[in-house]
Coordinates of C-alpha atoms in Angstrom, one line a residue:
C2 CA 23.0 11.8 -26.8
A3 CA 26.0 9.8 -25.9
A4 CA 27.8 8.5 -28.9
V5 CA 26.2 4.8 -29.8
I6 CA 29.1 2.3 -29.1
E7 CA 29.4 -0.4 -31.9
L8 CA 28.0 -3.3 -30.7
K9 CA 28.8 -6.9 -32.4
I10 CA 25.6 -8.2 -33.4
G11 CA 25.4 -11.8 -33.8
Q12 CA 22.2 -13.8 -35.1
K13 CA 18.4 -13.0 -35.3
L14 CA 17.1 -15.2 -31.9
N15 CA 13.4 -13.9 -33.1
E16 CA 10.9 -11.7 -34.7
G17 CA 7.7 -10.3 -33.6
K18 CA 5.2 -7.7 -35.4
T19 CA 7.1 -4.9 -33.9
K20 CA 10.5 -5.9 -32.9
Q21 CA 13.5 -8.1 -33.9
I22 CA 15.7 -9.6 -30.8
F23 CA 19.5 -10.0 -32.0
E24 CA 22.1 -11.8 -29.8
L25 CA 25.4 -10.0 -29.1
V26 CA 28.7 -11.8 -29.6
D27 CA 30.9 -10.3 -27.1
Q28 CA 28.1 -10.1 -24.2
P29 CA 26.8 -13.7 -23.8
G30 CA 23.7 -13.4 -21.7
L31 CA 22.8 -9.7 -23.2
V32 CA 20.5 -9.7 -26.6
L33 CA 19.6 -6.2 -28.4
V34 CA 16.1 -5.7 -29.0
Q35 CA 15.1 -3.5 -32.1
S36 CA 12.1 -1.9 -32.6
K37 CA 10.7 -2.0 -36.0
D38 CA 8.7 1.3 -37.9
Q39 CA 5.4 -1.2 -37.6
I40 CA 2.0 -0.7 -35.8
T41 CA -0.5 -3.6 -36.1
A42 CA -4.1 -4.6 -34.9
G43 CA -6.2 -7.9 -34.4
N44 CA -3.2 -10.0 -34.2
A45 CA -1.7 -8.0 -37.3
V46 CA -5.0 -8.3 -39.4
R47 CA -4.4 -4.4 -39.7
K48 CA -0.8 -3.5 -40.2
D49 CA 0.8 -0.3 -41.3
Q50 CA 4.4 1.4 -41.5
M51 CA 4.7 4.7 -39.4
E52 CA 7.9 6.5 -39.2
G53 CA 9.6 7.0 -36.3
K54 CA 7.5 4.8 -33.9
A55 CA 10.5 2.3 -33.5
A56 CA 12.3 5.3 -32.0
I57 CA 9.0 6.5 -29.9
A58 CA 8.4 2.8 -29.0
N59 CA 12.1 2.3 -27.9
K60 CA 11.9 5.8 -25.8
T61 CA 8.7 5.0 -24.1
T62 CA 10.0 1.5 -23.0
S63 CA 13.4 2.4 -21.7
C64 CA 11.5 5.3 -19.4
V65 CA 9.2 2.6 -18.4
F66 CA 11.8 0.3 -17.5
K67 CA 14.3 2.6 -16.0
L68 CA 11.0 3.6 -13.4
L69 CA 10.2 0.2 -12.2
Q70 CA 13.9 -0.7 -12.5
E71 CA 14.8 2.5 -9.9
S72 CA 11.8 1.3 -7.5
G73 CA 13.2 -2.0 -7.3
I74 CA 11.5 -4.4 -9.7
K75 CA 13.6 -7.2 -11.3
T76 CA 13.3 -6.6 -15.3
A77 CA 15.5 -7.6 -18.2
F78 CA 16.1 -4.3 -19.1
V79 CA 19.8 -3.1 -19.0
K80 CA 19.7 -0.2 -21.1
Q81 CA 18.7 1.9 -23.8
H82 CA 21.6 1.6 -26.7
S83 CA 20.2 3.9 -29.2
D84 CA 17.3 5.7 -30.7
T85 CA 15.6 2.4 -31.7
A86 CA 17.3 0.0 -29.6
F87 CA 17.9 -1.1 -25.9
I88 CA 20.1 -4.4 -24.2
A89 CA 18.4 -6.7 -22.1
A90 CA 19.1 -9.8 -20.6
H91 CA 18.5 -13.0 -22.6
C92 CA 15.8 -14.8 -21.8
E93 CA 13.6 -17.4 -22.5
M94 CA 9.9 -15.8 -22.6
I95 CA 6.9 -17.2 -21.0
P96 CA 4.2 -17.5 -23.8
I97 CA 1.6 -15.8 -21.6
E98 CA 0.1 -12.2 -21.7
W99 CA -0.8 -11.1 -18.1
V100 CA -3.3 -8.6 -18.5
C101 CA -4.3 -6.3 -15.6
R102 CA -7.3 -3.6 -15.5
R103 CA -8.3 -0.9 -13.3
V104 CA -11.3 -0.3 -15.4
A105 CA -13.5 -2.4 -17.3
T106 CA -13.4 -1.8 -21.3
G107 CA -12.4 -3.7 -24.5
S108 CA -12.7 -7.0 -24.8
F109 CA -13.7 -7.7 -21.0
L110 CA -16.7 -6.1 -21.7
K111 CA -17.2 -8.5 -24.7
R112 CA -16.5 -11.3 -22.8
N113 CA -18.9 -10.5 -19.5
P114 CA -22.1 -9.0 -21.2
G115 CA -24.1 -6.8 -18.4
V116 CA -20.8 -5.0 -17.2
K117 CA -20.6 -1.4 -17.8
E118 CA -18.1 0.2 -19.3
G119 CA -16.0 2.4 -16.4
Y120 CA -16.9 -0.5 -13.6
R121 CA -13.8 -0.1 -11.7
F122 CA -12.0 -3.2 -10.1
A123 CA -10.4 -3.2 -6.8
P124 CA -8.4 -5.3 -6.0
L125 CA -7.3 -5.3 -9.8
K126 CA -8.8 -7.9 -11.7
M127 CA -6.2 -10.3 -13.7
E128 CA -6.1 -12.1 -16.8
M129 CA -3.9 -14.5 -18.9
F130 CA -3.9 -15.1 -22.4
F131 CA -1.9 -17.9 -24.3
K132 CA 0.2 -16.4 -26.8
D133 CA -1.3 -18.1 -29.8
D134 CA -1.7 -15.8 -33.2
A135 CA -3.2 -19.1 -35.0
N136 CA -6.2 -19.2 -32.5
N137 CA -6.2 -15.5 -31.4
D138 CA -4.2 -15.6 -28.0
P139 CA -7.4 -17.4 -26.0
Q140 CA -7.9 -16.5 -22.4
W141 CA -6.3 -19.2 -20.2
S142 CA -6.9 -20.1 -16.7
E143 CA -4.4 -20.9 -13.8
E144 CA -5.0 -24.3 -14.3
Q145 CA -4.3 -24.6 -17.9
L146 CA -0.9 -22.6 -17.5
L147 CA -0.2 -25.2 -14.8
E148 CA -0.9 -28.5 -16.6
A149 CA 0.8 -27.0 -19.8
K150 CA 4.2 -27.3 -17.4
F151 CA 6.1 -24.8 -19.4
C152 CA 10.1 -25.3 -18.9
L153 CA 12.3 -22.5 -19.8
A154 CA 16.0 -22.0 -18.9
G155 CA 15.6 -25.0 -17.3
L156 CA 12.8 -23.8 -14.9
T157 CA 9.8 -25.4 -14.7
I158 CA 6.5 -23.0 -14.3
G159 CA 4.6 -24.3 -11.2
Q160 CA 2.5 -23.0 -8.5
C161 CA 5.0 -20.9 -7.1
E162 CA 6.0 -19.1 -10.3
V163 CA 2.6 -18.3 -11.6
D164 CA 1.9 -16.7 -7.9
I165 CA 5.3 -14.6 -8.2
M166 CA 4.4 -13.9 -11.9
N167 CA 0.6 -13.0 -10.5
R168 CA 2.0 -10.7 -7.5
S169 CA 4.5 -9.0 -9.5
T170 CA 1.7 -7.8 -12.1
V171 CA -0.3 -6.2 -9.8
A172 CA 2.6 -4.6 -8.3
I173 CA 4.1 -3.4 -11.9
F174 CA 0.4 -2.3 -12.6
E175 CA 0.3 -0.4 -8.9
I176 CA 3.7 1.2 -9.8
L177 CA 2.9 2.5 -13.3
E178 CA -0.9 4.0 -12.1
K179 CA 0.7 5.5 -9.4
A180 CA 3.4 7.6 -11.3
W181 CA 0.8 8.5 -14.7
A182 CA -1.4 9.8 -11.9
T183 CA 1.2 12.2 -11.3
Q184 CA 0.6 13.4 -15.0
N185 CA -3.5 13.0 -14.2
C186 CA -3.7 10.1 -16.4
T187 CA -5.5 7.1 -15.5
L188 CA -3.9 3.7 -16.2
V189 CA -7.0 1.4 -17.4
D190 CA -5.3 -1.7 -18.5
M191 CA -2.0 -3.1 -19.0
K192 CA -0.2 -6.1 -20.9
I193 CA 2.7 -7.3 -19.8
E194 CA 5.1 -10.6 -20.2
F195 CA 7.6 -12.6 -18.6
G196 CA 10.7 -14.0 -19.0
V197 CA 13.3 -16.6 -17.2
N198 CA 16.8 -15.0 -17.4
V199 CA 18.9 -17.6 -18.8
K200 CA 21.8 -17.1 -16.6
T201 CA 20.2 -16.7 -13.3
Q202 CA 16.9 -18.5 -14.0
E203 CA 15.3 -15.7 -12.5
I204 CA 11.5 -15.1 -13.3
V205 CA 11.8 -11.4 -14.6
L206 CA 9.6 -9.1 -16.3
A207 CA 10.7 -8.7 -19.8
D208 CA 9.7 -7.8 -23.6
V209 CA 8.3 -3.9 -23.7
I210 CA 6.1 -1.9 -22.1
D211 CA 5.3 1.0 -24.7
N212 CA 2.1 2.5 -25.7
D213 CA 1.1 -0.6 -27.2
S214 CA 1.0 -2.3 -23.9
W215 CA -2.0 -0.1 -22.2
R216 CA -4.8 1.9 -22.6
L217 CA -4.2 5.5 -21.0
W218 CA -6.8 7.9 -20.5
P219 CA -6.1 11.6 -19.4
A220 CA -8.3 12.8 -17.0
G221 CA -9.7 9.3 -16.7
D222 CA -11.9 10.7 -20.0
R223 CA -12.0 7.9 -22.7
S224 CA -12.5 10.5 -25.3
Q225 CA -9.1 11.6 -24.8
Q226 CA -7.0 8.2 -25.0
K227 CA -3.4 8.3 -26.2
D228 CA -3.0 4.6 -26.7
K229 CA -3.0 2.0 -29.5
Q230 CA -6.6 2.0 -29.2
V231 CA -6.9 5.0 -31.4
Y232 CA -5.4 3.1 -34.4
R233 CA -7.3 0.0 -33.6
D234 CA -10.7 2.2 -33.6
L235 CA -10.1 4.1 -37.0
K236 CA -12.6 3.3 -39.8
E237 CA -9.9 3.6 -42.3
V238 CA -6.7 4.2 -42.1
T239 CA -5.4 7.2 -44.0
P240 CA -2.4 9.5 -43.8
E241 CA -4.1 11.8 -42.0
A242 CA -5.3 9.3 -39.3
M243 CA -2.0 8.2 -39.2
Q244 CA -0.7 11.4 -38.1
M245 CA -3.0 11.6 -35.5
V246 CA -1.9 8.5 -34.4
K247 CA 1.5 9.4 -34.4
K248 CA 1.0 12.5 -32.4
N249 CA -0.7 10.6 -29.6
F250 CA 2.2 8.2 -29.2
E251 CA 4.6 11.0 -29.3
W252 CA 2.7 12.9 -26.7
V253 CA 2.9 9.2 -24.7
S254 CA 6.8 9.2 -24.9
E255 CA 7.0 12.9 -24.2
R256 CA 5.0 12.4 -20.8
V257 CA 6.8 9.1 -19.8
K258 CA 9.9 11.3 -19.3
L259 CA 7.9 13.1 -16.4
L260 CA 7.4 10.1 -14.9
L261 CA 11.2 9.8 -13.5
E262 CA 10.8 13.2 -11.7
P263 CA 9.8 13.5 -8.3
Q264 CA 6.6 15.7 -8.3
A265 CA 7.2 16.7 -4.4
S266 CA 10.7 16.4 -2.5
G267 CA 10.2 15.5 0.9
R268 CA 13.1 15.2 3.7
V269 CA 13.9 13.7 7.1
V270 CA 15.6 15.7 10.1
V271 CA 16.9 13.5 12.8
L272 CA 17.5 15.2 15.7
M273 CA 19.6 13.6 18.6
G274 CA 20.4 14.0 22.0
S275 CA 24.3 13.7 22.0
T276 CA 26.6 12.4 19.4
S277 CA 26.8 9.2 21.6
D278 CA 23.8 8.2 19.7
M279 CA 25.3 8.4 16.2
A280 CA 25.6 4.8 15.0
H281 CA 21.9 4.4 15.6
C282 CA 21.4 7.9 14.1
E283 CA 23.5 6.7 10.6
K284 CA 21.3 3.6 10.0
I285 CA 18.2 5.8 9.6
R286 CA 20.2 8.0 7.5
K287 CA 21.2 4.6 5.3
A288 CA 17.7 3.4 5.2
C289 CA 16.3 7.1 4.3
T290 CA 19.1 7.0 1.6
S291 CA 17.9 3.7 0.2
Y292 CA 14.7 5.4 -0.4
R293 CA 16.5 8.4 -2.0
I294 CA 15.1 10.5 0.6
P295 CA 17.4 13.5 1.9
C296 CA 18.3 12.7 5.5
I297 CA 20.0 15.7 7.6
L298 CA 21.5 14.6 11.2
R299 CA 21.4 17.3 14.2
V300 CA 22.7 17.6 17.8
T301 CA 20.3 19.2 20.1
S302 CA 19.1 18.3 23.6
A303 CA 15.6 19.4 24.4
H304 CA 16.9 19.2 28.4
K305 CA 20.0 20.9 28.2
G306 CA 19.1 23.7 25.5
P307 CA 15.0 23.8 24.4
D308 CA 15.8 27.2 22.6
E309 CA 18.4 25.8 20.3
T310 CA 15.9 22.8 19.9
L311 CA 13.2 24.9 18.7
R312 CA 15.8 27.3 16.6
I313 CA 17.0 24.3 14.6
K314 CA 12.8 23.1 14.5
A315 CA 12.1 26.6 13.0
E316 CA 14.9 26.3 10.5
Y317 CA 13.4 23.6 9.1
E318 CA 9.9 25.1 9.2
G319 CA 10.9 28.0 7.3
D320 CA 11.9 27.0 4.0
G321 CA 8.8 24.9 2.5
V322 CA 10.2 21.5 2.1
P323 CA 7.9 18.7 3.7
T324 CA 9.6 17.3 6.7
V325 CA 9.7 14.4 8.8
F326 CA 10.9 14.7 12.1
V327 CA 12.9 11.8 13.9
A328 CA 14.0 12.4 17.7
V329 CA 16.7 9.8 18.9
A330 CA 17.2 10.2 22.7
G331 CA 18.4 8.2 25.1
R332 CA 17.2 7.8 28.7
S333 CA 14.7 10.2 29.2
N334 CA 13.2 11.4 25.8
G335 CA 12.3 15.2 25.8
L336 CA 13.2 15.9 22.5
G337 CA 10.8 14.2 20.9
P338 CA 7.9 15.2 22.7
V339 CA 9.0 18.9 22.9
M340 CA 9.1 18.9 19.4
S341 CA 5.7 17.0 18.7
G342 CA 4.1 20.2 21.2
N343 CA 5.8 22.6 18.9
T344 CA 5.8 21.5 15.2
A345 CA 2.6 20.6 12.8
Y346 CA 5.2 18.2 11.0
P347 CA 5.2 14.6 11.9
V348 CA 7.4 13.3 15.0
I349 CA 8.8 9.9 14.9
N350 CA 10.6 8.9 18.4
C351 CA 13.1 6.4 17.9
P352 CA 14.6 5.9 21.1
P353 CA 18.1 4.1 21.4
L354 CA 17.4 1.5 24.0
T355 CA 19.9 -0.1 26.0
P356 CA 19.5 -3.5 28.0
D357 CA 19.4 -2.4 31.7
W358 CA 17.0 0.6 31.7
G359 CA 15.3 0.4 28.3
A360 CA 11.9 -1.3 29.7
Q361 CA 11.5 2.1 31.8
D362 CA 13.0 4.2 29.2
V363 CA 10.5 3.8 26.5
W364 CA 8.0 4.8 28.7
S365 CA 9.2 8.7 28.2
S366 CA 8.4 7.8 24.5
L367 CA 5.1 6.4 24.9
R368 CA 3.3 8.0 27.5
M369 CA 2.1 11.9 26.1
P370 CA 0.2 14.8 27.7
S371 CA -2.7 15.6 25.8
G372 CA -2.3 17.3 22.5
L373 CA 1.1 15.7 21.6
A374 CA 1.0 13.0 18.5
C375 CA 4.5 11.7 18.3
S376 CA 4.8 7.9 17.1
T377 CA 7.7 5.6 18.4
V378 CA 9.1 2.9 16.3
L379 CA 11.9 1.2 18.0
S380 CA 13.9 -0.2 15.0
P381 CA 16.1 2.8 13.2
E382 CA 15.3 0.6 9.8
A383 CA 11.6 0.5 10.7
A384 CA 11.9 4.7 11.3
A385 CA 12.9 5.4 8.3
Q386 CA 10.0 3.2 6.6
F387 CA 7.5 4.8 8.4
A388 CA 9.0 8.5 7.6
A389 CA 9.2 7.1 3.9
Q390 CA 5.6 6.3 4.3
I391 CA 4.5 9.7 5.0
V392 CA 6.7 11.5 2.4
G393 CA 5.6 8.6 -0.2
L394 CA 2.2 10.2 0.3
T395 CA 3.1 13.1 -2.1
D396 CA 6.3 11.3 -3.7
H397 CA 5.6 9.0 -6.2
L398 CA 9.0 7.9 -6.6
V399 CA 8.9 6.9 -2.5
W400 CA 5.9 5.3 -3.3
C401 CA 6.7 3.2 -5.7
K402 CA 10.3 2.1 -3.7
L403 CA 7.7 1.0 -0.7
R404 CA 5.6 -1.0 -3.7
A405 CA 8.7 -2.6 -5.1
S406 CA 10.1 -3.5 -1.8
M407 CA 6.8 -5.2 -0.4
L408 CA 6.9 -7.4 -3.4
N409 CA 10.4 -8.4 -3.2
T410 CA 9.8 -9.1 0.1
W411 CA 6.5 -11.7 -0.7
V412 CA 9.0 -13.5 -3.5
A413 CA 11.8 -13.8 -1.2
L414 CA 10.0 -15.8 1.5
K415 CA 7.9 -17.6 -1.3
L416 CA 11.3 -18.9 -2.8
A417 CA 13.0 -19.5 0.3
D418 CA 9.7 -21.7 1.0
K419 CA 10.0 -23.6 -2.4
K420 CA 13.2 -24.1 -1.6
L421 CA 13.0 -25.8 1.8
Q422 CA 10.1 -27.9 0.5
A423 CA 12.8 -29.0 -2.3
C424 CA 15.3 -30.0 0.5
S425 CA 12.6 -31.5 2.9
L426 CA 11.2 -34.1 -0.1

């Protein structure tokens, strides 16, 4: 483990049931989030010390935030600092717990009599609860949240902000659900919180996501649950029972590291008819790299050297790595169709069309004999995205990047519209 760098810790900004927040004197805009060895349930009606919990929670939350951040989700997390603390951007917290559910269980069943445990929500079920310990965190409607007119770090929480948090919660849940599925675990439900970054005034995922934040059922089986529910359900708290709870928490903190590892590695092989297509192919490679997909460029002409084209094809079919071929050939595209007729792997045509003959040339990529199935995508970035969607079917890390990118595009449009409306007023 890297040596813990000494931080100049300033005043305590906040303290919750399971953590403390300190300012960092030398790093304005950043805070230290220090976990505690305490576990609580029912708004701290039940409260116990659990030795080692701070380290377990910190390890879990750091891994989860790393996964989300590498996917492209905006979070307050900066880096893990020590076994029991991490550094984060200083945020003013929005006092709402956003709850996202895939499977009906827990309090949802009490509030919705007649719904059986195990009912599956598709789309996901969103709920929000106002953080108010004195009143047991009452459930709120969107209207209540809007009427509260919260103002944090200079940002008023209006319709635009509520929509962004709603969308973000769904995307975050889907990313973690996809990641846990690789470990044959069902993410049943989850609660998260957002803050407003005091420096950028951006809404970001903040607080923590650890084993107190979700329900996790291995193999979809509630009797194997590994989350804090085990502690909530204890008839009485004995040392043996606490050992079992701790074991579950440790299991999760070990497993969560595996979520950062790719489950299946795919690759993209770009075949170009000549090096004059290099600039076009570099755009494909650059976009593949943004999804962390290895991308190899090769030069071969199916018209002038079909034997060599098929030899290159065999090279990439022979090592067992799932491959998407992208054919880049100007004028008459023989490359894509020849590849498509001779490999069971997917082939994407991405012809570099020119203004003079493009309208005619494109037909060599579109009109295929029977038995050929190459697709045609004209934009090099979009061809890489399509390849990523194919690879993402088996590699959750690629899928997560695609999912976060979809969210970020949606949020950018939403903010652009808000800005435009503000200008017009």
